[in-house]
mmCIF file of C-alpha atoms in Angstrom:
data_model
loop_
_atom_site.group_PDB
_atom_site.id
_atom_site.type_symbol
_atom_site.label_atom_id
_atom_site.label_comp_id
_atom_site.label_asym_id
_atom_site.label_seq_id
_atom_site.Cartn_x
_atom_site.Cartn_y
_atom_site.Cartn_z
ATOM 1 C CA SER A 1 -66.508 -47.273 -19.009
ATOM 2 C CA PRO A 2 -64.794 -49.216 -21.780
ATOM 3 C CA PRO A 3 -67.120 -51.113 -24.114
ATOM 4 C CA ALA A 4 -67.785 -54.814 -23.823
ATOM 5 C CA GLY A 5 -64.677 -56.701 -24.780
ATOM 6 C CA ALA A 6 -62.365 -53.753 -24.191
ATOM 7 C CA SER A 7 -58.840 -54.535 -23.213
ATOM 8 C CA SER A 8 -56.039 -52.386 -21.896
ATOM 9 C CA GLY A 9 -53.399 -54.401 -23.699
ATOM 10 C CA SER A 10 -51.039 -57.190 -22.846
ATOM 11 C CA GLY A 11 -48.889 -57.363 -19.761
ATOM 12 C CA ALA A 12 -48.724 -58.606 -16.184
ATOM 13 C CA LEU A 13 -51.691 -56.422 -15.169
ATOM 14 C CA SER A 14 -53.801 -57.540 -18.150
ATOM 15 C CA PRO A 15 -53.051 -61.247 -18.707
ATOM 16 C CA PHE A 16 -56.177 -61.910 -20.800
ATOM 17 C CA ASP A 17 -57.188 -60.741 -24.243
ATOM 18 C CA ARG A 18 -60.784 -59.771 -23.488
ATOM 19 C CA ARG A 19 -61.707 -59.215 -27.136
ATOM 20 C CA LEU A 20 -60.614 -62.752 -27.933
ATOM 21 C CA LYS A 21 -62.544 -64.093 -24.940
ATOM 22 C CA ARG A 22 -65.657 -62.311 -26.219
ATOM 23 C CA LYS A 23 -65.221 -63.930 -29.643
ATOM 24 C CA GLN A 24 -64.729 -67.358 -28.045
ATOM 25 C CA LYS A 25 -67.868 -67.043 -25.916
ATOM 26 C CA ASN A 26 -69.917 -65.727 -28.834
ATOM 27 C CA TRP A 27 -68.739 -68.593 -31.013
ATOM 28 C CA ALA A 28 -69.564 -71.221 -28.391
ATOM 29 C CA ALA A 29 -73.025 -69.753 -27.713
ATOM 30 C CA SER A 30 -73.905 -69.642 -31.421
ATOM 31 C CA GLN A 31 -73.342 -73.350 -32.046
ATOM 32 C CA ALA A 32 -76.301 -75.534 -33.037
ATOM 33 C CA GLU A 33 -76.390 -77.310 -29.672
ATOM 34 C CA PRO A 34 -74.704 -74.996 -27.133
ATOM 35 C CA ALA A 35 -76.261 -76.878 -24.216
ATOM 36 C CA LYS A 36 -74.377 -80.045 -25.216
ATOM 37 C CA CYS A 37 -71.226 -78.812 -23.492
ATOM 38 C CA ASP A 38 -72.832 -76.969 -20.587
ATOM 39 C CA TYR A 39 -72.935 -79.839 -18.100
ATOM 40 C CA LEU A 40 -70.191 -78.371 -15.905
ATOM 41 C CA ARG A 41 -71.684 -74.878 -15.922
ATOM 42 C CA GLU A 42 -75.098 -76.368 -15.176
ATOM 43 C CA GLU A 43 -73.803 -78.203 -12.115
ATOM 44 C CA VAL A 44 -71.859 -75.243 -10.723
ATOM 45 C CA GLY A 45 -74.755 -72.870 -11.478
ATOM 46 C CA ALA A 46 -77.079 -75.121 -9.511
ATOM 47 C CA ALA A 47 -74.589 -75.188 -6.644
ATOM 48 C CA ALA A 48 -74.264 -71.397 -6.610
ATOM 49 C CA ALA A 49 -78.044 -71.069 -6.577
ATOM 50 C CA GLY A 50 -78.455 -73.669 -3.864
ATOM 51 C CA GLY A 51 -75.387 -73.135 -1.734
ATOM 52 C CA PRO A 52 -71.798 -71.951 -1.914
ATOM 53 C CA GLY A 53 -69.214 -74.527 -0.981
ATOM 54 C CA ARG A 54 -71.055 -77.673 -1.962
ATOM 55 C CA PRO A 55 -72.115 -79.454 -5.140
ATOM 56 C CA PRO A 56 -75.888 -79.526 -5.766
ATOM 57 C CA ARG A 57 -75.982 -83.229 -4.892
ATOM 58 C CA GLN A 58 -75.195 -82.454 -1.226
ATOM 59 C CA GLY A 59 -78.041 -80.022 -0.477
ATOM 60 C CA GLY A 60 -78.400 -76.851 1.603
ATOM 61 C CA GLY A 61 -77.180 -73.259 1.604
ATOM 62 C CA GLY A 62 -76.851 -70.643 -1.121
ATOM 63 C CA VAL A 63 -79.429 -68.104 -2.240
ATOM 64 C CA SER A 64 -82.195 -70.071 -0.579
ATOM 65 C CA GLU A 65 -80.544 -69.743 2.842
ATOM 66 C CA ALA A 66 -78.699 -66.432 2.463
ATOM 67 C CA ARG A 67 -81.815 -64.680 3.732
ATOM 68 C CA THR A 68 -85.408 -65.723 4.295
ATOM 69 C CA ALA A 69 -86.874 -62.640 2.579
ATOM 70 C CA THR A 70 -87.195 -62.265 -1.194
ATOM 71 C CA PHE A 71 -84.502 -60.337 -3.094
ATOM 72 C CA PRO A 72 -86.298 -57.579 -5.064
ATOM 73 C CA LEU A 73 -83.444 -57.004 -7.547
ATOM 74 C CA ALA A 74 -80.496 -59.289 -8.349
ATOM 75 C CA LEU A 75 -77.543 -59.140 -10.745
ATOM 76 C CA ASP A 76 -75.880 -62.114 -12.467
ATOM 77 C CA VAL A 77 -72.332 -61.113 -13.473
ATOM 78 C CA GLY A 78 -71.048 -63.097 -16.459
ATOM 79 C CA SER A 79 -74.369 -64.884 -16.734
ATOM 80 C CA GLY A 80 -73.665 -66.698 -19.987
ATOM 81 C CA ARG A 81 -76.787 -68.586 -21.027
ATOM 82 C CA GLY A 82 -78.347 -68.258 -17.560
ATOM 83 C CA TYR A 83 -76.773 -71.153 -15.683
ATOM 84 C CA ILE A 84 -77.824 -69.735 -12.307
ATOM 85 C CA ALA A 85 -81.157 -68.167 -13.274
ATOM 86 C CA GLN A 86 -82.774 -71.440 -14.304
ATOM 87 C CA HIS A 87 -82.355 -72.737 -10.738
ATOM 88 C CA LEU A 88 -83.979 -69.717 -9.081
ATOM 89 C CA THR A 89 -87.674 -68.964 -8.460
ATOM 90 C CA LYS A 90 -89.907 -65.903 -8.330
ATOM 91 C CA GLU A 91 -90.359 -66.554 -4.607
ATOM 92 C CA THR A 92 -86.617 -65.937 -4.157
ATOM 93 C CA ILE A 93 -85.869 -63.185 -6.691
ATOM 94 C CA GLU A 94 -88.394 -60.703 -8.115
ATOM 95 C CA LYS A 95 -86.250 -59.345 -10.976
ATOM 96 C CA LEU A 96 -82.865 -60.364 -12.392
ATOM 97 C CA ILE A 97 -80.381 -58.391 -14.511
ATOM 98 C CA GLN A 98 -78.090 -60.651 -16.572
ATOM 99 C CA VAL A 99 -74.764 -59.183 -17.697
ATOM 100 C CA ASP A 100 -72.327 -60.849 -20.081
ATOM 101 C CA ILE A 101 -69.583 -59.810 -22.456
ATOM 102 C CA ALA A 102 -71.035 -61.995 -25.249
ATOM 103 C CA GLU A 103 -74.321 -60.967 -26.835
ATOM 104 C CA ASN A 104 -74.865 -64.441 -28.346
ATOM 105 C CA ALA A 105 -74.865 -65.983 -24.873
ATOM 106 C CA LEU A 106 -77.609 -63.600 -23.762
ATOM 107 C CA LYS A 107 -79.634 -64.164 -26.946
ATOM 108 C CA ASN A 108 -79.522 -67.941 -26.361
ATOM 109 C CA ALA A 109 -80.260 -67.764 -22.629
ATOM 110 C CA VAL A 110 -82.089 -70.633 -20.941
ATOM 111 C CA GLU A 111 -85.679 -69.817 -19.973
ATOM 112 C CA SER A 112 -86.346 -68.755 -16.397
ATOM 113 C CA GLU A 113 -89.558 -68.017 -14.531
ATOM 114 C CA ILE A 114 -87.969 -64.845 -13.142
ATOM 115 C CA PRO A 115 -88.431 -61.587 -15.121
ATOM 116 C CA THR A 116 -84.982 -60.839 -16.594
ATOM 117 C CA VAL A 117 -83.236 -57.993 -18.410
ATOM 118 C CA SER A 118 -80.108 -58.648 -20.498
ATOM 119 C CA VAL A 119 -77.223 -56.165 -20.628
ATOM 120 C CA VAL A 120 -74.139 -56.606 -22.831
ATOM 121 C CA ALA A 121 -71.240 -55.316 -20.736
ATOM 122 C CA ASP A 122 -67.788 -56.301 -19.568
ATOM 123 C CA GLU A 123 -67.694 -57.881 -16.111
ATOM 124 C CA GLU A 124 -64.704 -55.652 -15.366
ATOM 125 C CA PHE A 125 -66.766 -52.461 -15.855
ATOM 126 C CA LEU A 126 -70.265 -52.833 -14.391
ATOM 127 C CA PRO A 127 -72.542 -50.062 -15.760
ATOM 128 C CA PHE A 128 -74.710 -49.670 -12.641
ATOM 129 C CA ARG A 129 -75.060 -47.125 -9.862
ATOM 130 C CA GLU A 130 -73.838 -47.648 -6.332
ATOM 131 C CA ASP A 131 -76.230 -49.404 -3.899
ATOM 132 C CA THR A 132 -78.476 -50.829 -6.633
ATOM 133 C CA PHE A 133 -78.779 -54.593 -6.046
ATOM 134 C CA ASP A 134 -79.926 -56.722 -3.127
ATOM 135 C CA LEU A 135 -78.015 -59.735 -4.453
ATOM 136 C CA VAL A 136 -75.129 -60.258 -6.888
ATOM 137 C CA LEU A 137 -74.398 -63.690 -8.347
ATOM 138 C CA SER A 138 -71.578 -64.961 -10.531
ATOM 139 C CA SER A 139 -70.731 -68.457 -11.763
ATOM 140 C CA LEU A 140 -67.590 -69.480 -13.683
ATOM 141 C CA SER A 141 -66.897 -66.068 -15.166
ATOM 142 C CA LEU A 142 -64.582 -64.141 -12.855
ATOM 143 C CA HIS A 143 -61.539 -66.328 -13.607
ATOM 144 C CA TRP A 144 -61.314 -64.493 -16.963
ATOM 145 C CA VAL A 145 -61.191 -60.896 -15.653
ATOM 146 C CA ASN A 146 -57.878 -59.062 -15.777
ATOM 147 C CA ASP A 147 -58.305 -57.240 -12.463
ATOM 148 C CA LEU A 148 -60.069 -59.498 -9.956
ATOM 149 C CA PRO A 149 -59.650 -57.096 -6.992
ATOM 150 C CA LYS A 150 -61.311 -54.346 -9.059
ATOM 151 C CA ALA A 151 -64.117 -56.706 -10.112
ATOM 152 C CA PHE A 152 -64.806 -57.543 -6.459
ATOM 153 C CA ARG A 153 -64.793 -53.828 -5.569
ATOM 154 C CA GLU A 154 -67.298 -53.075 -8.349
ATOM 155 C CA ILE A 155 -69.573 -55.892 -7.182
ATOM 156 C CA HIS A 156 -69.364 -54.560 -3.633
ATOM 157 C CA GLN A 157 -70.125 -51.045 -4.862
ATOM 158 C CA VAL A 158 -73.320 -51.955 -6.755
ATOM 159 C CA LEU A 159 -74.661 -53.944 -3.782
ATOM 160 C CA LYS A 160 -77.006 -52.270 -1.329
ATOM 161 C CA PRO A 161 -75.976 -52.261 2.352
ATOM 162 C CA ASP A 162 -76.786 -55.707 3.777
ATOM 163 C CA GLY A 163 -76.689 -57.067 0.219
ATOM 164 C CA VAL A 164 -74.972 -60.376 -0.442
ATOM 165 C CA PHE A 165 -72.585 -61.643 -3.106
ATOM 166 C CA ILE A 166 -72.598 -65.352 -3.970
ATOM 167 C CA GLY A 167 -70.096 -66.584 -6.537
ATOM 168 C CA ALA A 168 -68.254 -69.546 -7.987
ATOM 169 C CA MET A 169 -65.044 -69.584 -10.017
ATOM 170 C CA PHE A 170 -62.393 -72.029 -11.176
ATOM 171 C CA GLY A 171 -59.576 -72.626 -8.705
ATOM 172 C CA GLY A 172 -55.831 -72.995 -9.004
ATOM 173 C CA ASP A 173 -55.751 -76.800 -9.324
ATOM 174 C CA THR A 174 -58.120 -76.835 -12.301
ATOM 175 C CA LEU A 175 -56.868 -79.061 -15.166
ATOM 176 C CA TYR A 176 -53.614 -79.884 -13.411
ATOM 177 C CA GLU A 177 -53.428 -83.183 -15.343
ATOM 178 C CA LEU A 178 -53.598 -81.384 -18.688
ATOM 179 C CA ARG A 179 -51.124 -78.681 -17.687
ATOM 180 C CA CYS A 180 -48.561 -81.174 -16.415
ATOM 181 C CA SER A 181 -48.839 -83.407 -19.487
ATOM 182 C CA LEU A 182 -48.425 -80.506 -21.927
ATOM 183 C CA GLN A 183 -45.473 -79.058 -20.025
ATOM 184 C CA LEU A 184 -43.614 -82.380 -19.835
ATOM 185 C CA ALA A 185 -44.239 -83.059 -23.521
ATOM 186 C CA GLU A 186 -43.016 -79.630 -24.590
ATOM 187 C CA LEU A 187 -39.921 -79.869 -22.403
ATOM 188 C CA GLU A 188 -39.106 -83.222 -23.970
ATOM 189 C CA ARG A 189 -39.862 -82.367 -27.609
ATOM 190 C CA GLU A 190 -39.201 -78.624 -27.815
ATOM 191 C CA GLY A 191 -36.843 -77.816 -24.940
ATOM 192 C CA GLY A 192 -39.271 -75.466 -23.150
ATOM 193 C CA PHE A 193 -42.958 -74.853 -22.574
ATOM 194 C CA SER A 194 -45.588 -72.111 -22.882
ATOM 195 C CA PRO A 195 -48.849 -71.706 -20.948
ATOM 196 C CA HIS A 196 -51.774 -73.439 -22.668
ATOM 197 C CA VAL A 197 -54.161 -73.329 -19.699
ATOM 198 C CA SER A 198 -55.022 -69.914 -18.303
ATOM 199 C CA PRO A 199 -53.801 -68.929 -14.819
ATOM 200 C CA PHE A 200 -56.190 -69.307 -11.872
ATOM 201 C CA THR A 201 -56.403 -67.699 -8.433
ATOM 202 C CA ALA A 202 -55.157 -69.549 -5.337
ATOM 203 C CA VAL A 203 -57.742 -70.161 -2.615
ATOM 204 C CA SER A 204 -55.377 -68.614 -0.046
ATOM 205 C CA ASP A 205 -55.746 -65.267 -1.871
ATOM 206 C CA LEU A 206 -59.506 -65.300 -2.386
ATOM 207 C CA GLY A 207 -60.681 -64.452 1.138
ATOM 208 C CA HIS A 208 -58.099 -61.673 1.359
ATOM 209 C CA LEU A 209 -59.263 -60.158 -1.942
ATOM 210 C CA LEU A 210 -62.918 -60.256 -0.869
ATOM 211 C CA SER A 211 -62.093 -58.699 2.488
ATOM 212 C CA ARG A 212 -60.072 -55.900 0.883
ATOM 213 C CA ALA A 213 -63.010 -55.210 -1.444
ATOM 214 C CA GLY A 214 -65.141 -54.515 1.654
ATOM 215 C CA PHE A 215 -67.060 -57.766 2.132
ATOM 216 C CA ASN A 216 -67.609 -59.176 5.613
ATOM 217 C CA THR A 217 -69.017 -62.378 7.137
ATOM 218 C CA LEU A 218 -67.093 -64.262 4.463
ATOM 219 C CA THR A 219 -67.345 -67.933 3.560
ATOM 220 C CA VAL A 220 -64.940 -69.478 1.046
ATOM 221 C CA ASP A 221 -65.008 -73.187 0.258
ATOM 222 C CA THR A 222 -63.697 -75.513 -2.433
ATOM 223 C CA ASP A 223 -65.009 -78.493 -4.348
ATOM 224 C CA GLU A 224 -63.627 -80.697 -7.115
ATOM 225 C CA ILE A 225 -65.502 -82.057 -10.101
ATOM 226 C CA GLN A 226 -63.802 -84.781 -12.113
ATOM 227 C CA VAL A 227 -64.860 -85.552 -15.678
ATOM 228 C CA ASN A 228 -63.580 -88.588 -17.599
ATOM 229 C CA TYR A 229 -62.698 -88.413 -21.303
ATOM 230 C CA PRO A 230 -61.463 -90.948 -23.888
ATOM 231 C CA GLY A 231 -58.153 -89.061 -24.139
ATOM 232 C CA LEU A 232 -56.303 -85.740 -24.135
ATOM 233 C CA PHE A 233 -57.676 -84.636 -27.503
ATOM 234 C CA GLU A 234 -61.242 -85.001 -26.274
ATOM 235 C CA VAL A 235 -60.360 -82.993 -23.157
ATOM 236 C CA MET A 236 -59.059 -80.117 -25.252
ATOM 237 C CA GLU A 237 -61.964 -80.339 -27.676
ATOM 238 C CA ASP A 238 -64.485 -80.112 -24.855
ATOM 239 C CA LEU A 239 -62.649 -77.107 -23.422
ATOM 240 C CA GLN A 240 -62.772 -75.321 -26.749
ATOM 241 C CA GLY A 241 -59.023 -75.646 -26.588
ATOM 242 C CA LYS A 242 -56.688 -74.994 -29.467
ATOM 243 C CA TYR A 243 -54.944 -78.108 -30.671
ATOM 244 C CA ILE A 244 -52.956 -79.067 -33.764
ATOM 245 C CA LEU A 245 -53.099 -82.567 -35.189
ATOM 246 C CA SER A 246 -53.329 -82.132 -38.952
ATOM 247 C CA GLY A 247 -52.096 -78.560 -39.300
ATOM 248 C CA ASN A 248 -55.453 -76.873 -38.652
ATOM 249 C CA MET A 249 -56.365 -74.972 -35.497
ATOM 250 C CA ASN A 250 -59.686 -76.142 -34.128
ATOM 251 C CA VAL A 251 -61.714 -74.012 -31.732
ATOM 252 C CA LEU A 252 -64.382 -76.164 -30.162
ATOM 253 C CA CYS A 253 -66.979 -76.722 -27.490
ATOM 254 C CA MET A 254 -67.037 -75.535 -23.855
ATOM 255 C CA GLY A 255 -65.795 -71.987 -24.461
ATOM 256 C CA GLU A 256 -62.934 -72.220 -21.963
ATOM 257 C CA SER A 257 -59.979 -71.958 -24.326
ATOM 258 C CA ASN A 258 -56.944 -69.982 -23.285
ATOM 259 C CA CYS A 259 -57.084 -66.260 -24.096
ATOM 260 C CA SER A 260 -53.862 -65.266 -22.319
ATOM 261 C CA TRP A 261 -51.773 -62.760 -24.234
ATOM 262 C CA ASN A 262 -48.718 -65.041 -23.877
ATOM 263 C CA ARG A 263 -50.495 -68.152 -25.143
ATOM 264 C CA LYS A 264 -48.671 -70.178 -27.771
ATOM 265 C CA PRO A 265 -50.587 -70.113 -31.096
ATOM 266 C CA LEU A 266 -50.082 -73.791 -31.907
ATOM 267 C CA LEU A 267 -48.835 -77.122 -30.640
ATOM 268 C CA HIS A 268 -46.798 -79.400 -32.899
ATOM 269 C CA ARG A 269 -48.258 -82.768 -33.794
ATOM 270 C CA GLU A 270 -45.382 -84.696 -32.186
ATOM 271 C CA THR A 271 -45.750 -82.686 -28.967
ATOM 272 C CA MET A 272 -49.483 -83.359 -28.819
ATOM 273 C CA LEU A 273 -49.012 -87.088 -29.338
ATOM 274 C CA ALA A 274 -46.360 -87.150 -26.603
ATOM 275 C CA ALA A 275 -48.650 -85.199 -24.257
ATOM 276 C CA ALA A 276 -51.484 -87.643 -24.900
ATOM 277 C CA ALA A 277 -49.224 -90.581 -24.041
ATOM 278 C CA ILE A 278 -47.953 -88.850 -20.869
ATOM 279 C CA TYR A 279 -51.510 -87.978 -19.823
ATOM 280 C CA ARG A 280 -52.626 -91.582 -20.153
ATOM 281 C CA GLU A 281 -49.515 -92.980 -18.459
ATOM 282 C CA MET A 282 -49.579 -90.619 -15.466
ATOM 283 C CA TYR A 283 -53.298 -90.189 -14.872
ATOM 284 C CA GLY A 284 -55.156 -92.782 -16.946
ATOM 285 C CA ASN A 285 -58.015 -94.796 -15.469
ATOM 286 C CA SER A 286 -58.172 -98.586 -15.582
ATOM 287 C CA ASP A 287 -60.840 -98.458 -18.309
ATOM 288 C CA GLY A 288 -58.563 -96.479 -20.636
ATOM 289 C CA SER A 289 -60.173 -93.077 -20.040
ATOM 290 C CA VAL A 290 -58.379 -90.056 -18.567
ATOM 291 C CA PRO A 291 -59.669 -87.690 -15.843
ATOM 292 C CA ALA A 292 -59.846 -83.897 -15.989
ATOM 293 C CA THR A 293 -60.187 -82.195 -12.621
ATOM 294 C CA PHE A 294 -62.004 -78.885 -12.182
ATOM 295 C CA GLN A 295 -61.479 -77.166 -8.842
ATOM 296 C CA ILE A 296 -64.326 -74.815 -7.903
ATOM 297 C CA TYR A 297 -64.174 -72.013 -5.349
ATOM 298 C CA TYR A 298 -67.517 -71.036 -3.828
ATOM 299 C CA MET A 299 -67.724 -67.725 -1.986
ATOM 300 C CA ILE A 300 -70.270 -65.648 -0.110
ATOM 301 C CA GLY A 301 -69.826 -62.190 1.382
ATOM 302 C CA TRP A 302 -72.044 -59.398 2.706
ATOM 303 C CA LYS A 303 -71.917 -55.635 2.377
ATOM 304 C CA PHE A 304 -71.900 -53.985 5.779
ATOM 305 C CA HIS A 305 -75.095 -52.664 7.337
ATOM 306 C CA GLU A 306 -75.757 -51.350 10.849
ATOM 307 C CA SER A 307 -78.226 -54.172 11.520
ATOM 308 C CA GLN A 308 -75.607 -56.888 11.043
ATOM 309 C CA ALA A 309 -74.089 -58.637 14.053
ATOM 310 C CA ARG A 310 -70.765 -57.217 15.175
ATOM 311 C CA PRO A 311 -67.879 -58.746 17.103
ATOM 312 C CA ALA A 312 -67.830 -57.996 20.825
ATOM 313 C CA GLN A 313 -65.929 -54.897 21.936
ATOM 314 C CA ARG A 314 -62.283 -55.300 22.846
ATOM 315 C CA GLY A 315 -61.895 -56.017 26.567
ATOM 316 C CA SER A 316 -65.469 -57.248 27.067
ATOM 317 C CA ALA A 317 -64.492 -60.909 27.502
ATOM 318 C CA THR A 318 -65.271 -62.522 30.879
ATOM 319 C CA VAL A 319 -62.849 -65.456 30.398
ATOM 320 C CA SER A 320 -59.163 -65.022 29.535
ATOM 321 C CA PHE A 321 -56.953 -67.322 27.465
ATOM 322 C CA GLY A 322 -55.288 -68.266 30.724
ATOM 323 C CA ASP A 323 -58.565 -69.824 31.871
ATOM 324 C CA LEU A 324 -58.773 -72.223 28.904
ATOM 325 C CA ALA A 325 -57.094 -74.973 30.921
ATOM 326 C CA LYS A 326 -59.956 -74.689 33.411
ATOM 327 C CA ILE A 327 -62.713 -74.712 30.751
ATOM 328 C CA GLY A 328 -64.125 -78.056 31.959
ATOM 329 C CA GLY A 329 -64.686 -76.710 35.441
ATOM 330 C CA LEU A 330 -66.204 -73.502 34.154
ATOM 331 C CA LEU A 331 -68.686 -75.429 32.019
ATOM 332 C CA SER A 332 -69.678 -77.745 34.896
ATOM 333 C CA ARG A 333 -70.281 -74.739 37.172
ATOM 334 C CA GLY A 334 -72.409 -73.192 34.493
ATOM 335 C CA LYS A 335 -74.615 -76.284 34.346
ATOM 336 C CA LYS A 336 -75.164 -76.150 38.128
#
């Protein structure tokens, strides 16, 4: 398998520069206070641990309800600093393997009561044998892989039969306010625009990709988290975005800056000022702040096992579609 950070080169099949993404994540994790910008990852990690398809404030679901028994061995794909692990207990998981492309993220991992082993590896090339794990987790990492169908197939492969995958990733409407503002500003000031926010998967494709990878009993749900900032520059700073104001390129906080091969290396000062004005005019709040929306996809899928429930055999139905108009009478007879 290619080493951590390996990349097959630019192009439609490899939209992301994985070596650059590794550098970005290492840089973010090595800052003096890396936890300062982890609020979003903390919230989504808690949701993935407690239940796919709902923010942690709503309760229910997730690892705690995926199965009543303990998972002997679990894998966290793209674990970062352990945003899921800190919300899990020894009663749920006996041992956890954390995999990330960035060694600094693993070195600065948040403490967990679960025995853990750290492995530096690319999420696109999992270095584990088939049928190894009872549970695979992933939170806000898979939106950076170049081949998402392959990543899902690898996760399915390393799961044991009857194993479960629980994941969360950014959705297609993430940062739509920022994208629209930058595009309008560039069209106005420069006569065209380049992508400054990385592409995301549409929710309509996600279930299909999971199914093709071999998962069954699928659940896919969406949630939105909105964060308010003083202005566009603070949004981009928090995202570890690249922005130009005084001629210098600044790479800052959250570690989510664009690593697409076709990214534009800089934004002109006039374009950035115009984008900030458009952002505030189109989306600004009454208190002067601006919102940034993060769409989250939560997913859960199982690897097939003989013990799992199956759909009824074709032709075994006792009521036809033609009887649906008489369903009230059928139900009343059943009660008698």
